[in-house]
Short mmCIF file of C-alpha atoms and ligand atoms in Angstrom, two decimals:
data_model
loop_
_atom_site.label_atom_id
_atom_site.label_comp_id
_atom_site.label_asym_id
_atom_site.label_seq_id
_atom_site.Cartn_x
_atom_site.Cartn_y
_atom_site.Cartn_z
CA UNK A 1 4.73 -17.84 25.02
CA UNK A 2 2.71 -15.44 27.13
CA UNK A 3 -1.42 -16.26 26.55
CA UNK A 4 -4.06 -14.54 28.37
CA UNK A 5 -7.71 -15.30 28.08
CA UNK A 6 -9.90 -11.51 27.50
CA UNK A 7 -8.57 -8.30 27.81
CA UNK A 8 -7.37 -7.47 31.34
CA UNK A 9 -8.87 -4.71 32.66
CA UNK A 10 -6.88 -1.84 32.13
CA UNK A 11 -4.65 -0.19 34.43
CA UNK A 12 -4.23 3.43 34.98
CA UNK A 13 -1.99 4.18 32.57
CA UNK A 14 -0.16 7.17 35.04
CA UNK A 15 -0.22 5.18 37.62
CA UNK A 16 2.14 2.42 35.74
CA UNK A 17 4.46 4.94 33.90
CA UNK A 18 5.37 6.30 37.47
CA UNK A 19 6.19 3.06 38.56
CA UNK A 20 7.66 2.15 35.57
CA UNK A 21 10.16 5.24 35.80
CA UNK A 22 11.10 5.14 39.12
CA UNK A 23 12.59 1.94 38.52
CA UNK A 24 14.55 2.59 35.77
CA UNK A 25 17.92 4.66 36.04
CA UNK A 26 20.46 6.37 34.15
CA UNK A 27 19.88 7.24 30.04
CA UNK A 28 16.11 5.68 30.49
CA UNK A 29 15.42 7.52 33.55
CA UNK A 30 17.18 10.99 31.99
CA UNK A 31 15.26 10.56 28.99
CA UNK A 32 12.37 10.23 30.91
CA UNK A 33 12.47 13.26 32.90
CA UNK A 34 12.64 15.10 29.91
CA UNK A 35 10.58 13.74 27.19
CA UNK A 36 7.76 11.98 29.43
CA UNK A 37 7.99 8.47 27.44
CA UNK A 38 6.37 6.56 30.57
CA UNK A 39 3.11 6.76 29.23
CA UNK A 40 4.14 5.81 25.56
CA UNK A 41 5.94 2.44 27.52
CA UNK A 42 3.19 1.59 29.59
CA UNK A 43 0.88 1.47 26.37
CA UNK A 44 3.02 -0.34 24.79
CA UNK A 45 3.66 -3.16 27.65
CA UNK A 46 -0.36 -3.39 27.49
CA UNK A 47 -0.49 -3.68 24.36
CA UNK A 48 -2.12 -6.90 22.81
CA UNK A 49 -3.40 -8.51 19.80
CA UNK A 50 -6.81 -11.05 18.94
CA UNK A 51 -5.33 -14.49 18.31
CA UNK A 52 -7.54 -17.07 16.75
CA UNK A 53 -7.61 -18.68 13.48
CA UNK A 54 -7.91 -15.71 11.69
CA UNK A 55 -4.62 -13.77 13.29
CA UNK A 56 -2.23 -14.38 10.30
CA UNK A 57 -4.12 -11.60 8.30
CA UNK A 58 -2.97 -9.25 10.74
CA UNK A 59 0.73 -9.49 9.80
CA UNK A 60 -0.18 -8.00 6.43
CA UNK A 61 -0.17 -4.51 7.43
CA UNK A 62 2.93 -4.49 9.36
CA UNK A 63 4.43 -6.23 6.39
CA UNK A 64 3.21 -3.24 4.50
CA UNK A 65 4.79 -1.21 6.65
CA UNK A 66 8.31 -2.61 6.43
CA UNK A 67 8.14 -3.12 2.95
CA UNK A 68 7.63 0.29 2.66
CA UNK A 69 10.29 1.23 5.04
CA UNK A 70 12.64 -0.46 2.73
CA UNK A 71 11.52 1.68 0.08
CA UNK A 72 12.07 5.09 1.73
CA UNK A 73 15.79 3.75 2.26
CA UNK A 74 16.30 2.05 -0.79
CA UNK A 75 14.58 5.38 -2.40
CA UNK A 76 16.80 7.83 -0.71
CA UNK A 77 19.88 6.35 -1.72
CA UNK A 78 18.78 6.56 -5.34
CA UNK A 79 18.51 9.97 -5.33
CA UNK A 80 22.35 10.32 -4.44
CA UNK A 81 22.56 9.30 -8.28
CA UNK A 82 19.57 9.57 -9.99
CA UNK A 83 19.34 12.39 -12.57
CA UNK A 84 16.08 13.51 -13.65
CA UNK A 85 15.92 14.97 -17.09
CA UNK A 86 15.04 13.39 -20.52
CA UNK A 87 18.69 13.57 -21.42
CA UNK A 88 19.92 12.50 -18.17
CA UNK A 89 17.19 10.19 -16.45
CA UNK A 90 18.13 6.43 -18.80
CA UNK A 91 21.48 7.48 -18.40
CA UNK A 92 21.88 7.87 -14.71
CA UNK A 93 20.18 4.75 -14.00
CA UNK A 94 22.81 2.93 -16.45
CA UNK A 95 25.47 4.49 -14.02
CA UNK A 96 23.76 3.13 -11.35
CA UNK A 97 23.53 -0.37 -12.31
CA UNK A 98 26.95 -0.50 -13.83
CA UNK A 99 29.04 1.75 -12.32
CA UNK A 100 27.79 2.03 -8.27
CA UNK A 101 28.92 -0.36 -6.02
CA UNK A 102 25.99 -2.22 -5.07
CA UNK A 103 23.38 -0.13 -7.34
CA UNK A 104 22.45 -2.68 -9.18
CA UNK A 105 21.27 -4.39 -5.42
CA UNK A 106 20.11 -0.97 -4.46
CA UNK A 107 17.84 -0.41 -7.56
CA UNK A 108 16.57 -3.81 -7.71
CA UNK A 109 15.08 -4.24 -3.99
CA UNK A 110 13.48 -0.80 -4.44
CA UNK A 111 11.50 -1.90 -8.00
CA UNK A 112 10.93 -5.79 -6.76
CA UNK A 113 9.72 -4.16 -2.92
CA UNK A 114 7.29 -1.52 -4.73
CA UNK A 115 6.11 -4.95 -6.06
CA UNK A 116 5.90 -6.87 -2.81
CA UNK A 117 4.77 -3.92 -1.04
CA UNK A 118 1.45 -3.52 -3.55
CA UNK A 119 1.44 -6.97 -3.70
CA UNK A 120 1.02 -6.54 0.36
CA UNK A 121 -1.06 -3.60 0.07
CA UNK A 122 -3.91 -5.80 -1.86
CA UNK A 123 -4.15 -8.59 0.96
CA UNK A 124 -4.21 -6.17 3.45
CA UNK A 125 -7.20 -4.12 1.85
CA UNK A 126 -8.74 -7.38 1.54
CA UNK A 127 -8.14 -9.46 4.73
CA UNK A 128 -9.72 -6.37 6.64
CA UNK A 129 -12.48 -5.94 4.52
CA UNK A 130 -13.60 -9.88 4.73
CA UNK A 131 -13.03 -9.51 8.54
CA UNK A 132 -15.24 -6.39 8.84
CA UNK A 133 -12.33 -4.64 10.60
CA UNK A 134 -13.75 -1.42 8.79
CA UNK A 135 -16.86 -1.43 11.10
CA UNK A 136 -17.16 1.08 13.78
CA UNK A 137 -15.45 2.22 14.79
CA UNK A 138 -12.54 1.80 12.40
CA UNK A 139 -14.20 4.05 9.95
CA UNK A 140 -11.43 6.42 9.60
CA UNK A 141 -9.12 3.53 9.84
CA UNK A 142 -10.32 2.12 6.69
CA UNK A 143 -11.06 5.97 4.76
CA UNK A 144 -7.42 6.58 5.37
CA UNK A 145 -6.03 3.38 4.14
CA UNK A 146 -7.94 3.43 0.79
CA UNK A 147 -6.58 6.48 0.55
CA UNK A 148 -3.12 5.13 0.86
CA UNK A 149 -3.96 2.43 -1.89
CA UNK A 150 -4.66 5.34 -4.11
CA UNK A 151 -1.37 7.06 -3.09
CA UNK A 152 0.30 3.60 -2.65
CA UNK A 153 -0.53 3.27 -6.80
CA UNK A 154 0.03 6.86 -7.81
CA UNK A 155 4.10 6.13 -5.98
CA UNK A 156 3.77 3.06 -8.85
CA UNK A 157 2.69 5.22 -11.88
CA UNK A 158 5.25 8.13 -11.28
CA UNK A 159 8.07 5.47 -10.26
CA UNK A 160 7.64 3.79 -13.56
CA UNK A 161 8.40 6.47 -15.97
CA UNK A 162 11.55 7.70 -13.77
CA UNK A 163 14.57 5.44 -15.79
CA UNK A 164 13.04 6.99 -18.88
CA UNK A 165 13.06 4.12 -21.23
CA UNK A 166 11.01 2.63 -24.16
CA UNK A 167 8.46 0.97 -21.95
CA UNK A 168 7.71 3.18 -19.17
CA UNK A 169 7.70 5.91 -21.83
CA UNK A 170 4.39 4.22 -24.06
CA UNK A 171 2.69 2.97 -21.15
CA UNK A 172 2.64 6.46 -19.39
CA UNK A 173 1.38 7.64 -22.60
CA UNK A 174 -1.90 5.07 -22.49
CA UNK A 175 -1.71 5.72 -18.89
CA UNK A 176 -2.67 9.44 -19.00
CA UNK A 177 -4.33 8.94 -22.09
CA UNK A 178 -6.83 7.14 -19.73
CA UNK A 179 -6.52 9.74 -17.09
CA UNK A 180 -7.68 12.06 -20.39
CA UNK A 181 -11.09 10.00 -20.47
CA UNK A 182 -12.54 11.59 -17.28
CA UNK A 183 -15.21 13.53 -18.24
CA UNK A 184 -15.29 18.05 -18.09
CA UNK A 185 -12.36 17.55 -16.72
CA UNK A 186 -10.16 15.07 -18.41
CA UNK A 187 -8.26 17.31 -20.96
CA UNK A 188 -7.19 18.98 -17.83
CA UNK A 189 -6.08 16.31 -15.49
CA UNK A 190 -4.17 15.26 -18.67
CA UNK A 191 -2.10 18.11 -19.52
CA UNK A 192 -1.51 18.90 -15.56
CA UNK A 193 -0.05 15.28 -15.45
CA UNK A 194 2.59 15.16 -18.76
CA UNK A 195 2.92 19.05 -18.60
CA UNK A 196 1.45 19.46 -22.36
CA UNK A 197 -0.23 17.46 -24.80
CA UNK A 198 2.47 15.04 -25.41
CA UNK A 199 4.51 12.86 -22.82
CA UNK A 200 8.10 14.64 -22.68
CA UNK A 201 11.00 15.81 -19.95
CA UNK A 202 8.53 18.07 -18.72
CA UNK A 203 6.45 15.05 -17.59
CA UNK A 204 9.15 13.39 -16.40
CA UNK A 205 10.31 16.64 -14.03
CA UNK A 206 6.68 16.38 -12.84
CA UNK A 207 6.50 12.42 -12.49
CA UNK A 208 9.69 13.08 -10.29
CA UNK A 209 8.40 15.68 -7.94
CA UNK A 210 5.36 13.44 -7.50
CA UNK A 211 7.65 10.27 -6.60
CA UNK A 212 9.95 11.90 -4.17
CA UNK A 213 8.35 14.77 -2.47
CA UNK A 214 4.37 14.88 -2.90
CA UNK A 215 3.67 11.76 -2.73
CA UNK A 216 5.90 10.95 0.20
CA UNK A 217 4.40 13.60 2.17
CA UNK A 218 0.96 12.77 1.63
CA UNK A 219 1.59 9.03 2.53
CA UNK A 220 3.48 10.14 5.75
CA UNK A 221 0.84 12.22 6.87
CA UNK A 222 -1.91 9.29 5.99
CA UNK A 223 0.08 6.48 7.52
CA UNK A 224 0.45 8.73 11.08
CA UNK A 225 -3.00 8.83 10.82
CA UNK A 226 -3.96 5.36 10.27
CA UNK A 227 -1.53 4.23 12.90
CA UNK A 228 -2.34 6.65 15.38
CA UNK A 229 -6.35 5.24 15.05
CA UNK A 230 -5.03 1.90 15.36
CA UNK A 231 -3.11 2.78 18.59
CA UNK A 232 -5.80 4.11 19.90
CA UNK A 233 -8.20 1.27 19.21
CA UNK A 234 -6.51 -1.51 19.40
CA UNK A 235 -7.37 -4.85 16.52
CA UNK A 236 -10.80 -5.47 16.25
CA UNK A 237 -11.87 -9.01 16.64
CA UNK A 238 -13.60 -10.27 13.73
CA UNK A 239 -17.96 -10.27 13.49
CA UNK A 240 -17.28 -13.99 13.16
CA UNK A 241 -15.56 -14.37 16.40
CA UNK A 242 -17.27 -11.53 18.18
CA UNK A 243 -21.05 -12.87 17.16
CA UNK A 244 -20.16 -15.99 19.48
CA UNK A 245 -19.45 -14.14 22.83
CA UNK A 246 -16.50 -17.02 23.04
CA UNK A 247 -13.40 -15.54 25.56
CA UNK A 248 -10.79 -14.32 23.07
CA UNK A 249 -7.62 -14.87 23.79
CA UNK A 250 -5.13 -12.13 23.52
CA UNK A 251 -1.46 -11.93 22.83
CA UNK A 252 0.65 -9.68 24.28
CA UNK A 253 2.18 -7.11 21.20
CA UNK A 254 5.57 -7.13 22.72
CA UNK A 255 7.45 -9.52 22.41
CA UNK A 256 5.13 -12.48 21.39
CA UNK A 257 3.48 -10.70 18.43
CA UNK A 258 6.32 -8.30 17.79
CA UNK A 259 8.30 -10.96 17.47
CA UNK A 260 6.49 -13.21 14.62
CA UNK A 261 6.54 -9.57 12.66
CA UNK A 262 10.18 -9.75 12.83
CA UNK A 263 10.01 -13.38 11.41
CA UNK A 264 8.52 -12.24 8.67
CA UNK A 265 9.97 -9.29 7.96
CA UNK A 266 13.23 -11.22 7.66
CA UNK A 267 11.54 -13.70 5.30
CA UNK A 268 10.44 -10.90 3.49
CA UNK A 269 14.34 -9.50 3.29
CA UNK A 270 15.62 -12.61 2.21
CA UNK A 271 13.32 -12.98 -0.48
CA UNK A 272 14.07 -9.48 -1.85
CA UNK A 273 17.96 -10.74 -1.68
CA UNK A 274 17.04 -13.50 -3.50
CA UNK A 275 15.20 -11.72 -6.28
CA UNK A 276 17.27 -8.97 -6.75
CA UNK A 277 20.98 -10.69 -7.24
CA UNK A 278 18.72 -13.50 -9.06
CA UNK A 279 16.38 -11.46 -11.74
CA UNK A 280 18.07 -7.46 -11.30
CA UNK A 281 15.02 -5.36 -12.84
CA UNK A 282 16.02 -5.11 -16.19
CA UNK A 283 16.53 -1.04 -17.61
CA UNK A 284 15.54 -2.02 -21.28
CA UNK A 285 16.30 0.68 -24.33
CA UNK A 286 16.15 4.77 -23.87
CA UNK A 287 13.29 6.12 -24.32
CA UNK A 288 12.91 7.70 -28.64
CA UNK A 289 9.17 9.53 -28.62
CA UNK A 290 9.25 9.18 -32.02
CA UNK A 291 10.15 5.23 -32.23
CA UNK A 292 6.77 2.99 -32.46
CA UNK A 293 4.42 1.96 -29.79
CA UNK A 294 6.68 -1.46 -28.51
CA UNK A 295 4.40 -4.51 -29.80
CA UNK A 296 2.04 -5.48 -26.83
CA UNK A 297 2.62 -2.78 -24.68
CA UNK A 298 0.80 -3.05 -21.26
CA UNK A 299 1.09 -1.45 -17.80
CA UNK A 300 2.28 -3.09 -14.78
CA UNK A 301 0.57 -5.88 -13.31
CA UNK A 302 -1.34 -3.83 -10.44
CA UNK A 303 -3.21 -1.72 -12.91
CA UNK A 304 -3.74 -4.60 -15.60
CA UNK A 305 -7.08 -5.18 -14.21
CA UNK A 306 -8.29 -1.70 -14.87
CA UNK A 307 -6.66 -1.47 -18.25
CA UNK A 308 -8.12 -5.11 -19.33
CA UNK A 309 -11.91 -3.36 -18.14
CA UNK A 310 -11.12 -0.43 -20.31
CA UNK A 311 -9.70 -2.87 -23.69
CA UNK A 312 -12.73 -5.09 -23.43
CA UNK A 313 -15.28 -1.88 -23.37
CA UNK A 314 -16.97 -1.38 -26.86
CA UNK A 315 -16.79 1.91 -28.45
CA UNK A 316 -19.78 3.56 -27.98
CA UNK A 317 -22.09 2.38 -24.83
CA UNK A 318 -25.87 4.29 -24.97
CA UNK A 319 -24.35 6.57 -27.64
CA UNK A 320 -21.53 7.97 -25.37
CA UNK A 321 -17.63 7.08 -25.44
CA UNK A 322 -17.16 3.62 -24.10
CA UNK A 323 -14.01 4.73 -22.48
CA UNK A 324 -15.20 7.72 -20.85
CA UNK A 325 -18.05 5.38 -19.84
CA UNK A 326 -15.73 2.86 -18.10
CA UNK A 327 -13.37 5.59 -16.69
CA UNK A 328 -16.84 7.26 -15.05
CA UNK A 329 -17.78 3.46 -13.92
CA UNK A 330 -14.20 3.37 -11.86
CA UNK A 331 -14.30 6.23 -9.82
CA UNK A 332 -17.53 5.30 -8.72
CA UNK A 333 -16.54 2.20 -8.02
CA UNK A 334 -13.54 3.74 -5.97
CA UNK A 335 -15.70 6.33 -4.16
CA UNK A 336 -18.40 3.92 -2.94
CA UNK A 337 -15.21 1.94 -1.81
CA UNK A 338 -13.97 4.70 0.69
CA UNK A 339 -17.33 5.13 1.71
CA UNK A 340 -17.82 1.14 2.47
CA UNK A 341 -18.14 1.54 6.53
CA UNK A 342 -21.14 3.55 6.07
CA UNK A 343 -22.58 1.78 3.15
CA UNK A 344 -22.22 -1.89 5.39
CA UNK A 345 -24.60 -0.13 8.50
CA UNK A 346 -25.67 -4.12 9.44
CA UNK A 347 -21.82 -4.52 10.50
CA UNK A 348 -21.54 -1.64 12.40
CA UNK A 349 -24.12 -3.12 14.51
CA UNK A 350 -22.61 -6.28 15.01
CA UNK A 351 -24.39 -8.02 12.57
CA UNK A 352 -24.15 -10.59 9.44
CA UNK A 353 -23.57 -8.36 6.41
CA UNK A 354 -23.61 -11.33 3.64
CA UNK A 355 -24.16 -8.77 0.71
CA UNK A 356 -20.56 -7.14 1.58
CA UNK A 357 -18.73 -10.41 2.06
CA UNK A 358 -20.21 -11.26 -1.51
CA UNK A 359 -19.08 -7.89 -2.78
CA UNK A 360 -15.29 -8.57 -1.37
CA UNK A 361 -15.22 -12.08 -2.85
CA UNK A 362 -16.36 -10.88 -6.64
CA UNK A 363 -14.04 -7.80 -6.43
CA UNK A 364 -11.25 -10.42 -5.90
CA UNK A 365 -11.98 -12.70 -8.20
CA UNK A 366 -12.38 -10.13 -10.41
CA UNK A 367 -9.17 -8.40 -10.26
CA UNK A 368 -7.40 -11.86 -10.49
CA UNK A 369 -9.32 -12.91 -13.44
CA UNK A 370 -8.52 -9.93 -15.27
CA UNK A 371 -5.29 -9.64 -14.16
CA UNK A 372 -4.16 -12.99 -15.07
CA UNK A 373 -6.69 -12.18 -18.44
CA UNK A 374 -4.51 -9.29 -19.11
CA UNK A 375 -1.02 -11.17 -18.44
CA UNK A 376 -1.83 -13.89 -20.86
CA UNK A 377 -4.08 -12.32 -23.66
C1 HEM B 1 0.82 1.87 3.11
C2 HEM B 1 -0.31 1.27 3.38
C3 HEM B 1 -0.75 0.69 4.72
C4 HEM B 1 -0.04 0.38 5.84
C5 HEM B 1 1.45 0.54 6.05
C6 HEM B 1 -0.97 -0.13 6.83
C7 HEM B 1 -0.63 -0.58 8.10
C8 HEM B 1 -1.51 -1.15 9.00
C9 HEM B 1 -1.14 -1.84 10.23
C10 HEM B 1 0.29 -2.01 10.72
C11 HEM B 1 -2.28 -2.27 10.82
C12 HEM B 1 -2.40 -3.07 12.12
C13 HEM B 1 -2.23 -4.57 11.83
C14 HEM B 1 -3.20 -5.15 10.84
O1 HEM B 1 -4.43 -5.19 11.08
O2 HEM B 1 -2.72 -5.57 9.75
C15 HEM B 1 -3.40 -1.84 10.01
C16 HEM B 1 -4.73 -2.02 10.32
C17 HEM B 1 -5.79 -1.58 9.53
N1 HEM B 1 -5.70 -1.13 8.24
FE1 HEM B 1 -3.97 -0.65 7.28
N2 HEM B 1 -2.24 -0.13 6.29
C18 HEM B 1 -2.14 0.36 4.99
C19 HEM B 1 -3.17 0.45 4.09
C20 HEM B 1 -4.49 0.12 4.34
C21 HEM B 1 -5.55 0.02 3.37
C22 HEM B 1 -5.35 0.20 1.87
C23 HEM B 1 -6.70 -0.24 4.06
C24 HEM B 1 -8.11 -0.43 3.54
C25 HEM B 1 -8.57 0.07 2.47
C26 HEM B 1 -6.38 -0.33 5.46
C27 HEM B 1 -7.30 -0.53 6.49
C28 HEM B 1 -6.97 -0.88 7.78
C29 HEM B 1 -7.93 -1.14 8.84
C30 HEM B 1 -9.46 -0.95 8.76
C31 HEM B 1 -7.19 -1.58 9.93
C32 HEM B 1 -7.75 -2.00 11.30
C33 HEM B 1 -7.99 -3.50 11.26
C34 HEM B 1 -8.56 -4.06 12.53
O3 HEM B 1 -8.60 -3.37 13.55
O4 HEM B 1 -8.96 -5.22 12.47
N3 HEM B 1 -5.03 -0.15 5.59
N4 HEM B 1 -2.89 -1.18 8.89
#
């Protein structure tokens, strides 16, 4: 294992691609000449990452990253059989799982990685908020990536209704029901969502375009963002760390660091493997409008916690609509949460911000009391 102590001083980055090129020959060197990758190499080889007690909250975000790779792939080859329509979608998916060699494999890693991935997502968001890695200046760092939660959840929503059965069907309905709640401009947002008043194969012809082309472009255009920054800036070192003027030591991103992503990337395989030929994501019944509400109906676990604030809301708060007074609370709460590098000022100048590091620690607790609230009420 290759440790250094500090940051060596950079080189000229030129100067090193030059050399770097001249010594290489054939394909590398002809690829080279025309494409100029000796810069691109020499960043890489310089490359390095803060390693200290806190390091293993950096693998989240590559983990992320793969996890979302997987379900691009797993995603595309979907599509080669997926049918959307409301007399089409349930069935399609039934081919899939019954008839496709390996769809069953196929459509399981992509519903149990959407899992993972969010499941990811959350102690990502939350690792670099408790280490202050949003602080200048990572600002647009961190305004892109809670923009990517928000897309990250919308891929979730639309995903669900796609096989078009009883479930997804009732909680899409409460789903933009809530969306409904926004106030002005609520009965709007509502019928651009299902296409109409009621949930029907319009809103599944919309939930589809959302899954496979909006959304995707969106969160490819956000993600080349938020890597690019990071590129460019390198990991910050947490306030803890950074408030002690202690040498940090540094690890080199490729191989050493590289490396222990692949480790867990692998793990990360293997357990989608497992889970998929173990417990394949069950299709339920077709969707029939007209059927009953399914007894107990809820929405998936990473939305739980907002549903469980809206159940819990009494009807009328100060004479206005609880819900619409709970909906109005959330986007608040989002907003102020993009806008959390230049709420938390005392971090940005490398000091203590103790109100913030309260205000991550309730916001967890909080989602996992509601959430495991919600699962067991
Ligand atoms: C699809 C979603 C996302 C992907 C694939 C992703 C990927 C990454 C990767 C690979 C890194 C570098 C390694 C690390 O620090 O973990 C990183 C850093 C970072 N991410 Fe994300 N991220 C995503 C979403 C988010 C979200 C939701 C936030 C916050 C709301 C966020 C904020 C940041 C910040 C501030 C850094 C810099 C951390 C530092 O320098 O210490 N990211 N991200």
């Amino acid at each position: 294992m290759n440790l250094e102590t500090t940051a060596p001083p950079r080189k000229n980055p030129d100067a090193g691609a030059r050399g770097a090129a001249s010594k290489r020959g054939g394909i590398a060197r002809w690829l080279d000449d025309r494409l100029g990758l000796g810069p691109l190499l020499a960043h890489l080889r310089e490359k390095d990452v803060p390693h200290h007690r806190h390091s293993v909250w950096y693998f989240f975000g590559g983990m992320t990253l793969f996890l979302f790779t997987v379900q691009v792939v797993t995603g595309i080859l979907l599509l080669f059989y997926y049918s959307p329509g409301a007399n089409s979608a349930f069935e399609s998916v039934q081919f899939i799982m019954g008839q496709v060699r390996f769809g069953w494999l196929v459509r399981s890693i992509h519903s149990w990685s959407a899992n993972l991935m969010i499941g990811s997502l959350f102690v990502h968001m939350f690792s670099v908020f408790l280490l202050k890695g949003y602080r200048a200046p990572r600002e647009l760092t961190w305004v892109t990536g809670v923009l990517l939660f928000f897309v990250v959840l919308g891929f979730g929503f639309s995903g669900y209704l796609l096989p078009w059965n009883q479930l997804a069907f009732f909680a899409t309905k409460v789903g933009t029901e809530i969306a409904g709640a926004i106030p002005i401009v609520g009965h709007t947002v509502l019928r651009l969502l299902r296409g109409g008043d009621d949930v029907t194969g319009v809103t599944l012809s919309r939930f589809f375009a959302l899954h496979v082309a909006i959304l995707p472009i969106v969160a490819v255009g956000l993600l080349s963002v938020h890597l690019l920054l990071i590129q460019r800036q390198g990991i910050s070192v947490p306030l803890s760390l950074e408030q002690r003027k202690a040498p940090v030591i540094r690890l080199p991103f490729f191989p050493d660091f590289f490396l222990r992503e692949l480790i867990g990337w692998y793990v990360a395989l293997a357990a989608l493997a497992a889970l998929a030929a173990l417990d394949p994501w069950p299709l339920g019944t077709k969707c029939d409008p007209l059927a009953p509400a399914p007894a107990g109906i809820k929405p998936e676990w990473f939305f739980l916690w907002l549903y469980q604030t809206l159940r819990y809301l009494p009807a009328k708060i100060l004479g206005l609509d609880g819900d619409m007074v709970g909906v109005c609370f959330i986007n608040v709460a989002f907003a102020l949460w993009i806008f959390i590098p230049f709420l938390d000022k005392k971090a940005s100048n490398g000091r203590r911000s103790p109100a913030f590091t309260a205000i991550g620690w309730s916001a967890i607790l909080y989602i996992i009391g509601m959430t495991l609230w919600g699962h067991f009420a």
